[in-house]
Amino acid sequence: MYKFKKGDLIGIRHPIESFSAIKTGVVINEDEYNIIVQWLSYDKTFFMEKQGDIFEELNKSYLLSRQSYHRLNEKAALFLLNPS
């Protein structure tokens, strides 16, 4: 169960390098069941940005969006980088 709160800096764990984040963001809203994260940055190598211009535009549009996560969804691989 995720116990993040508003203002926490969080990341999505890299699938191979367990101490590294492929995306970082801030929890901008929370309730009893969900958190909403505004993603701020992403690992450009992991998301193939250097493979072509199309990836750069797609990444900006889709990776730096707001996403909602259910607190019980442990498959999301979220972890706390810095508490608020």
CSV table of C-alpha atoms in Angstrom, one decimal:
chain,number,residue,atom,x,y,z
A,1,MET,CA,0.0,0.0,0.0
A,2,TYR,CA,1.3,3.4,-1.0
A,3,LYS,CA,1.2,6.0,1.8
A,4,PHE,CA,2.4,9.0,-0.3
A,5,LYS,CA,0.9,12.4,0.5
A,6,LYS,CA,0.6,15.7,-1.4
A,7,GLY,CA,4.0,17.3,-2.1
A,8,ASP,CA,6.0,14.0,-2.0
A,9,LEU,CA,8.6,13.6,-4.7
A,10,ILE,CA,8.2,10.0,-6.1
A,11,GLY,CA,9.6,7.9,-8.9
A,12,ILE,CA,8.8,4.8,-10.9
A,13,ARG,CA,11.5,2.2,-10.3
A,14,HIS,CA,13.7,1.1,-13.2
A,15,PRO,CA,12.9,-2.5,-14.0
A,16,ILE,CA,16.6,-3.6,-13.9
A,17,GLU,CA,18.4,-0.9,-11.8
A,18,SER,CA,16.3,-1.1,-8.7
A,19,PHE,CA,17.8,2.1,-7.1
A,20,SER,CA,17.1,4.2,-10.2
A,21,ALA,CA,14.0,6.0,-11.4
A,22,ILE,CA,12.7,6.0,-15.0
A,23,LYS,CA,10.3,8.9,-14.2
A,24,THR,CA,10.1,11.4,-11.3
A,25,GLY,CA,7.1,13.4,-10.3
A,26,VAL,CA,5.2,15.2,-7.5
A,27,VAL,CA,2.0,14.0,-5.8
A,28,ILE,CA,-0.4,16.9,-6.5
A,29,ASN,CA,-3.5,15.4,-5.0
A,30,GLU,CA,-4.6,12.5,-2.8
A,31,ASP,CA,-7.6,10.9,-1.3
A,32,GLU,CA,-8.2,7.7,0.7
A,33,TYR,CA,-7.9,5.4,-2.4
A,34,ASN,CA,-5.8,7.3,-5.0
A,35,ILE,CA,-2.9,9.7,-5.6
A,36,ILE,CA,-2.5,11.9,-8.6
A,37,VAL,CA,1.1,12.5,-9.8
A,38,GLN,CA,2.4,15.2,-12.1
A,39,TRP,CA,5.4,13.7,-13.9
A,40,LEU,CA,8.3,16.2,-14.2
A,41,SER,CA,11.2,14.2,-15.8
A,42,TYR,CA,12.0,10.9,-17.4
A,43,ASP,CA,15.0,8.8,-18.4
A,44,LYS,CA,15.6,9.7,-22.0
A,45,THR,CA,17.7,6.6,-22.7
A,46,PHE,CA,15.1,4.2,-21.3
A,47,PHE,CA,12.3,5.8,-23.3
A,48,MET,CA,14.4,5.8,-26.6
A,49,GLU,CA,14.4,9.5,-27.1
A,50,LYS,CA,17.8,9.4,-28.8
A,51,GLN,CA,16.4,7.0,-31.4
A,52,GLY,CA,14.5,9.7,-33.4
A,53,ASP,CA,12.7,13.0,-33.3
A,54,ILE,CA,9.3,11.2,-33.1
A,55,PHE,CA,10.1,9.8,-29.7
A,56,GLU,CA,10.9,13.2,-28.2
A,57,GLU,CA,7.5,14.6,-29.2
A,58,LEU,CA,5.7,11.5,-28.0
A,59,ASN,CA,7.6,11.5,-24.7
A,60,LYS,CA,6.7,15.1,-24.0
A,61,SER,CA,3.1,14.5,-24.7
A,62,TYR,CA,2.6,11.2,-22.8
A,63,LEU,CA,5.3,10.8,-20.2
A,64,LEU,CA,5.0,14.3,-18.6
A,65,SER,CA,1.3,14.1,-18.0
A,66,ARG,CA,-0.8,13.7,-14.8
A,67,GLN,CA,-1.6,10.1,-13.8
A,68,SER,CA,-3.8,8.6,-11.1
A,69,TYR,CA,-2.7,5.6,-9.2
A,70,HIS,CA,-4.7,3.4,-6.8
A,71,ARG,CA,-2.9,3.1,-3.4
A,72,LEU,CA,-3.2,-0.7,-3.5
A,73,ASN,CA,-1.7,-1.1,-7.0
A,74,GLU,CA,1.8,-2.4,-6.1
A,75,LYS,CA,2.5,-3.2,-9.7
A,76,ALA,CA,3.0,0.5,-10.4
A,77,ALA,CA,6.5,0.2,-8.8
A,78,LEU,CA,6.4,3.7,-7.2
A,79,PHE,CA,8.8,4.7,-4.5
A,80,LEU,CA,9.5,7.8,-2.4
A,81,LEU,CA,12.4,10.0,-3.4
A,82,ASN,CA,11.8,12.9,-1.0
A,83,PRO,CA,9.0,13.4,1.5
A,84,SER,CA,7.1,16.8,1.5
